[in-house]
GROMACS .gro file of C-alpha atoms in nm:
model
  247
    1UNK     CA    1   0.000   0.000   0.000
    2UNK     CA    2   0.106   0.377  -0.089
    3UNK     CA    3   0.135   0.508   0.278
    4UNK     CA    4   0.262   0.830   0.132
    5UNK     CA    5   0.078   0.908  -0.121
    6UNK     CA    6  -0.246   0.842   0.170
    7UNK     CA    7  -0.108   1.071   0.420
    8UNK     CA    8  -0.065   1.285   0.107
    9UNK     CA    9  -0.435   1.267   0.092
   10UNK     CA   10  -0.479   1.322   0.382
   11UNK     CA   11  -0.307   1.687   0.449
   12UNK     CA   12  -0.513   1.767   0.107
   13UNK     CA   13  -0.803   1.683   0.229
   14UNK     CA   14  -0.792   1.889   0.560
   15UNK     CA   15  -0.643   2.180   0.373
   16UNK     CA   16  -0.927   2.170   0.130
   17UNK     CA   17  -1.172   2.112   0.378
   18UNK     CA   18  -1.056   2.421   0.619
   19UNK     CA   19  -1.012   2.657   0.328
   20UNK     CA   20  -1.335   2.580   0.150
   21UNK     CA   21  -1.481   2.847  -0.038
   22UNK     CA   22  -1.166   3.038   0.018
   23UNK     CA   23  -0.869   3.146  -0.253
   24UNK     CA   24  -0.560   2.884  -0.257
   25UNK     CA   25  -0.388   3.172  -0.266
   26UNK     CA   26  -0.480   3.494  -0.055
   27UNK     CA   27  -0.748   3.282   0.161
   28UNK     CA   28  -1.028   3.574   0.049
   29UNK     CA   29  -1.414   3.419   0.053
   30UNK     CA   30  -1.416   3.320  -0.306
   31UNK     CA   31  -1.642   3.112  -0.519
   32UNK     CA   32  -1.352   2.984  -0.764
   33UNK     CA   33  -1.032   2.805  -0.618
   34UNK     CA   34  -0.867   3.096  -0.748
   35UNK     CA   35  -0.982   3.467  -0.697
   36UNK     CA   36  -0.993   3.667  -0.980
   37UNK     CA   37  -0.708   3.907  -0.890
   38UNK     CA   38  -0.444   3.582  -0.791
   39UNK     CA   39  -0.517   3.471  -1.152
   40UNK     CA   40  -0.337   3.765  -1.243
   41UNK     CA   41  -0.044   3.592  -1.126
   42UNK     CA   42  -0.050   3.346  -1.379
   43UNK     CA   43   0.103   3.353  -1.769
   44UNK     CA   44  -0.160   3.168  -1.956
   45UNK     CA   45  -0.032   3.062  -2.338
   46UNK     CA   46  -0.253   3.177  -2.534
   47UNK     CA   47   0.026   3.345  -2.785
   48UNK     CA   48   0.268   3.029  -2.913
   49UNK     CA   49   0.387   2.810  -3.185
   50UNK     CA   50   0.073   2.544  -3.278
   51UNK     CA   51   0.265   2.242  -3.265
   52UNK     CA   52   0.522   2.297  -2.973
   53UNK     CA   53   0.304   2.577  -2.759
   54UNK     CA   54   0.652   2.738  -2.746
   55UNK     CA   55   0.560   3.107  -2.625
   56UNK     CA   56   0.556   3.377  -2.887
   57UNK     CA   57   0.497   3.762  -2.934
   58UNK     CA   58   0.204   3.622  -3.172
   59UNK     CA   59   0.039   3.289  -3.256
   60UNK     CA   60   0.219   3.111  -3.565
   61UNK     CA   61   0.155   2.777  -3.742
   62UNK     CA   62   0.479   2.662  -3.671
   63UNK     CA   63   0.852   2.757  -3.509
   64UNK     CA   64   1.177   2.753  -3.617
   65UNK     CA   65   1.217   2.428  -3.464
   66UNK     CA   66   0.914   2.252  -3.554
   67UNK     CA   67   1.017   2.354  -3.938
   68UNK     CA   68   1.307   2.191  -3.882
   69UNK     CA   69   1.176   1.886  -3.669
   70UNK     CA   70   0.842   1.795  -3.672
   71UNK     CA   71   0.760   1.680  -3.281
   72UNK     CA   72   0.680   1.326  -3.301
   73UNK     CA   73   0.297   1.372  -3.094
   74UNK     CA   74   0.006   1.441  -3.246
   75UNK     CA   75  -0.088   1.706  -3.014
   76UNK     CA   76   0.031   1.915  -2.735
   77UNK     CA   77  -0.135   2.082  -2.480
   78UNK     CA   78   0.001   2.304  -2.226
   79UNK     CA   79  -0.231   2.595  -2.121
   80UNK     CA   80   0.062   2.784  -1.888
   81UNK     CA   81   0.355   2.987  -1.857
   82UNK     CA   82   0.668   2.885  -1.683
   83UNK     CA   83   0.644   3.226  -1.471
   84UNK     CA   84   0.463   3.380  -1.191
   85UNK     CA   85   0.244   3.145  -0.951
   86UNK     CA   86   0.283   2.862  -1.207
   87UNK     CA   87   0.656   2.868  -1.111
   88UNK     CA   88   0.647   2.916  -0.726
   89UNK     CA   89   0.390   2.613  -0.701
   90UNK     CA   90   0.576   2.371  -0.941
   91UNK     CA   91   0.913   2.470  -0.773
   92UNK     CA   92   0.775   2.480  -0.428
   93UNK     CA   93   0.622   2.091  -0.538
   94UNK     CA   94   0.946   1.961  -0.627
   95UNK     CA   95   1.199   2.102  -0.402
   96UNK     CA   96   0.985   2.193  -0.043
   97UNK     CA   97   0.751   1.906  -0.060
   98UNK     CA   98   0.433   2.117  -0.093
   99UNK     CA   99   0.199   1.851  -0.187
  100UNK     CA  100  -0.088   2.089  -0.203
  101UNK     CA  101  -0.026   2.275  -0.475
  102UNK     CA  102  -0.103   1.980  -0.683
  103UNK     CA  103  -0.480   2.071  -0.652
  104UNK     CA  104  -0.393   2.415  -0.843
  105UNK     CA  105  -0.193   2.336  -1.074
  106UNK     CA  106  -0.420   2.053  -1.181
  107UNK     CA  107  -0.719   2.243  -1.178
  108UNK     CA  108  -0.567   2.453  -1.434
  109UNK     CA  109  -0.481   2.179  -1.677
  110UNK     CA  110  -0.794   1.998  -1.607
  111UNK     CA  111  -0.984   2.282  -1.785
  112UNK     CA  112  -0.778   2.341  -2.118
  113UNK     CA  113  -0.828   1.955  -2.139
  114UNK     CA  114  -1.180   1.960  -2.094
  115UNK     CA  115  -1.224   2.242  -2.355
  116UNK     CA  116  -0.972   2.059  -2.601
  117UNK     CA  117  -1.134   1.722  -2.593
  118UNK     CA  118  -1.471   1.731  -2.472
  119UNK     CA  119  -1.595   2.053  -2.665
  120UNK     CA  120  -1.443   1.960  -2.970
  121UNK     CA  121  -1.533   1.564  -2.938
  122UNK     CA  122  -1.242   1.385  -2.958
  123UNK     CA  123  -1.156   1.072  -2.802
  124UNK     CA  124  -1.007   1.075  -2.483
  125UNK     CA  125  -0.623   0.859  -2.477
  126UNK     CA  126  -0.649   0.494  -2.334
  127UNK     CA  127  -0.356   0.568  -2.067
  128UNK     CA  128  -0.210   0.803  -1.879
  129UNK     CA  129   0.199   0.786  -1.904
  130UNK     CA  130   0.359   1.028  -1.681
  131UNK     CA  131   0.734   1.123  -1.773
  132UNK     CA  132   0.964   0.873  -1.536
  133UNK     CA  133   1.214   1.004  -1.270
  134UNK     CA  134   1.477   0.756  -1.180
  135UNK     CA  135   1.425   0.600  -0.874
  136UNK     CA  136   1.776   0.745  -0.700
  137UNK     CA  137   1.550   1.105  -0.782
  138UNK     CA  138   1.217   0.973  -0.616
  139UNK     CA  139   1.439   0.833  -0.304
  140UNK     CA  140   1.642   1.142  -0.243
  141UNK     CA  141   1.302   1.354  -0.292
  142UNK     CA  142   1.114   1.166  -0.089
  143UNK     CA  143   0.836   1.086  -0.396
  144UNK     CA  144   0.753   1.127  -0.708
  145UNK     CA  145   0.617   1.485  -0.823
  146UNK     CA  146   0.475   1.336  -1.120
  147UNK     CA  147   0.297   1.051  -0.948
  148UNK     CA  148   0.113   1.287  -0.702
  149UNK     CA  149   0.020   1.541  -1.016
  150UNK     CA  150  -0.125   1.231  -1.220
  151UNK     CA  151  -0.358   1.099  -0.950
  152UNK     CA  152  -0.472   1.455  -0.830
  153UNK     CA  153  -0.521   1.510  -1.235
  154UNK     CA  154  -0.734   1.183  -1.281
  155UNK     CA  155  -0.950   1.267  -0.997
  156UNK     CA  156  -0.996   1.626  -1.133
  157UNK     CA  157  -1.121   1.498  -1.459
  158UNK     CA  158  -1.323   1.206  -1.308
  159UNK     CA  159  -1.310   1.002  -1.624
  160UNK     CA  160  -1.198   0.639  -1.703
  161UNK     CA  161  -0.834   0.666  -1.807
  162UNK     CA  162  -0.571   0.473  -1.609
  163UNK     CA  163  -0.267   0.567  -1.443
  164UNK     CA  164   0.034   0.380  -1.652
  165UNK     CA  165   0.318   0.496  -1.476
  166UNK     CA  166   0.495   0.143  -1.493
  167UNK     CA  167   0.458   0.139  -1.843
  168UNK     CA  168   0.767   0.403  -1.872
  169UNK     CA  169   1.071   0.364  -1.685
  170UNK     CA  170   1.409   0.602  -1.641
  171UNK     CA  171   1.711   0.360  -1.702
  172UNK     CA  172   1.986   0.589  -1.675
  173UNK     CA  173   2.014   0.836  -1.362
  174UNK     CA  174   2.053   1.179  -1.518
  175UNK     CA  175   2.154   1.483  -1.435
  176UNK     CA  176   1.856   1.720  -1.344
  177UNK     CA  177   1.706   1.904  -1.634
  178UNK     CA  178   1.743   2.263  -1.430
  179UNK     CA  179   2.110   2.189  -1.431
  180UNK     CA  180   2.125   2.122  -1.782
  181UNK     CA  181   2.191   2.386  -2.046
  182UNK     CA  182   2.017   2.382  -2.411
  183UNK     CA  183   2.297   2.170  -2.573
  184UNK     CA  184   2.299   1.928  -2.278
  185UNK     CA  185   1.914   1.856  -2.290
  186UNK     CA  186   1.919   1.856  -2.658
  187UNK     CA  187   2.141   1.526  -2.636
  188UNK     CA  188   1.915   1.332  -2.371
  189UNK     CA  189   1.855   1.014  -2.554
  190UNK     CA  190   1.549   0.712  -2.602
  191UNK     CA  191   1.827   0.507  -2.423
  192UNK     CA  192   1.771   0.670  -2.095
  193UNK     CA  193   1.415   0.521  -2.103
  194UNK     CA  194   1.231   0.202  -2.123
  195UNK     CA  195   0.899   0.031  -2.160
  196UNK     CA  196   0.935  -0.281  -1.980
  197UNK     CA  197   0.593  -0.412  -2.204
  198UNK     CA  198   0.356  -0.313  -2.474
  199UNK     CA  199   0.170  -0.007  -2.469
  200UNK     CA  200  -0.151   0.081  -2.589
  201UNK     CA  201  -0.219   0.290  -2.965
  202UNK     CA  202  -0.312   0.626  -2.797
  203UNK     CA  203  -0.147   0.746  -2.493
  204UNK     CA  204  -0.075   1.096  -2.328
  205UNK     CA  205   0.220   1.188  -2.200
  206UNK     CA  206   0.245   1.392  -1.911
  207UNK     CA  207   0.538   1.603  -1.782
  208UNK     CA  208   0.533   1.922  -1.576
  209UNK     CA  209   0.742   2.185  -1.763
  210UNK     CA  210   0.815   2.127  -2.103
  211UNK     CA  211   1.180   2.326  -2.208
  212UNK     CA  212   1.355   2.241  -2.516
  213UNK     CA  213   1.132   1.924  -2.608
  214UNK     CA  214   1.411   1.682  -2.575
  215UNK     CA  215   1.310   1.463  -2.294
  216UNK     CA  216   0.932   1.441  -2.415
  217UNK     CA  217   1.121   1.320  -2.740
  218UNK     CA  218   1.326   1.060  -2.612
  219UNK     CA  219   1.012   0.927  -2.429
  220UNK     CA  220   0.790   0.902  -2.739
  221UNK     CA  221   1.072   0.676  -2.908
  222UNK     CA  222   1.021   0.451  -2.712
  223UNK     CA  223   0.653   0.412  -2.616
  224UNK     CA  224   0.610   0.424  -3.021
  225UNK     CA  225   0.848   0.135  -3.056
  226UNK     CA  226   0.649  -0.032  -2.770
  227UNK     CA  227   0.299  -0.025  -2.924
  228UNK     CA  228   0.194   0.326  -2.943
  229UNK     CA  229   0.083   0.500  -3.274
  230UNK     CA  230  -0.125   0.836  -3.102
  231UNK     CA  231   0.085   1.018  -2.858
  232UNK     CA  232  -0.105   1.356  -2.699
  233UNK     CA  233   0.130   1.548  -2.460
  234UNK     CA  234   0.010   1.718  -2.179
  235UNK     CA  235   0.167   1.955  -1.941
  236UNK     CA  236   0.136   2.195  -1.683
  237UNK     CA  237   0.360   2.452  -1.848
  238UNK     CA  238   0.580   2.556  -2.135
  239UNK     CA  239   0.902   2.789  -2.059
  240UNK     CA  240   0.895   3.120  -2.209
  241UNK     CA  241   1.094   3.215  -2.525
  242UNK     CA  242   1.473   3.291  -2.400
  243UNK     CA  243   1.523   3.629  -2.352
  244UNK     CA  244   1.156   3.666  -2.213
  245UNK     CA  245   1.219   3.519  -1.854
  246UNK     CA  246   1.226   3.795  -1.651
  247UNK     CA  247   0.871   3.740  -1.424
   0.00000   0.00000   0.00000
């Protein structure tokens, strides 16, 4: 049994249930989980490349990048900034064990992917694949970031789509990707990962920040050579254009 991941539960549920009706952030009476001037704090991507969401001064079909290299999914969705609030509460996640900011962040997602596939009627993916830590990252954390963010996602959208985390493993313990610079992450290869059995045809993949691309990359290698043939990407957030970074 997942002790931590109940006592994770747990300290949610208490929060939740002492703060109800109030905003996660400034703890005002509000009807939304988010008041309307805290949601000033967040970047929201609405300006980006269509195939990589890569921030932009303007909406355009396609990047630099993407002209050169086609991304290998069929569809990416990430509805945030890597700035403001979305920042502090992935950072404060990852690094000072703030399991409650799972609930926003989620929330957040939940809704672009409610608009993206339910208004526009397209079929939901069979699994849900988060992107694998190795396990010498999960032990010297504590847990698994991505673990907690899938389950509080699932039970957000409250549809039937299964948690696959097994079906993606790390191999090779890394360097972390904040220490890496553009030319290191650009050479992250499939070989770091592994699917230790089939997969099915239409997954999503699901990361928290999405930088150059190259790890989400390396990951769809290999679930296509395992069985997929639909890869959707989700995340929470996409970093900002460099040189646009200050906030």
């Amino acid at each position: 049994m997942d002790w931590s991941f109940l006592s994770t539960q747990k300290i949610s549920q208490v929060y939740y249930r002492h703060f109800l009706d109030r905003c996660f952030f400034c703890q005002i009476k509000s009807p939304q989980l988010i008041c309307k001037n805290c949601l000033n704090g967040f970047f929201f991507n609405e300006q980006h490349c269509q195939a990589c969401k890569l921030p932009t001064s303007k909406p355009i079909n396609l990047c630099g990048e993407c002209q050169k290299k086609p991304p290998q999914y069929n569809q990416l969705l990430s509805p945030l900034v890597y700035q403001g609030h979305t920042k502090t509460l992935i950072t404060g996640l990852k690094f000072s064990s703030k399991y409650q900011n799972t609930q926003v962040l989620c929330h957040l997602l939940v809704q672009a992917l409610q608009d993206h596939y339910q208004a526009n009627s397209k079929p939901w993916p069979q699994a849900l694949i988060p992107v694998p830590s190795h396990i010498n990252r999960v032990r010297q954390r504590g847990f698994c970031h991505m673990t907690l963010l899938s389950r509080n996602l699932l039970a957000q959208l409250a549809i039937d789509l299964p948690l696959s985390s097994k079906l993606l493993v790390k191999k090779l313990d890394t360097a972390p990707q904040h220490d890496l610079n553009k030319s290191q992450r650009h050479k992250l290869k499939p070989k770091n990962f592994h699917c230790p059995s089939g997969v099915p045809s239409h997954v999503a993949l699901f990361d928290d920040v999405i930088t150059t691309g190259s790890t989400i990359d390396a990951c769809i290698t290999k679930l296509k050579e395992a069985g997929a043939t639909k890869v959707d990407v989700w995340s929470l957030a996409r970093t900002p254009a460099k040189g646009d970074e200050s906030n």
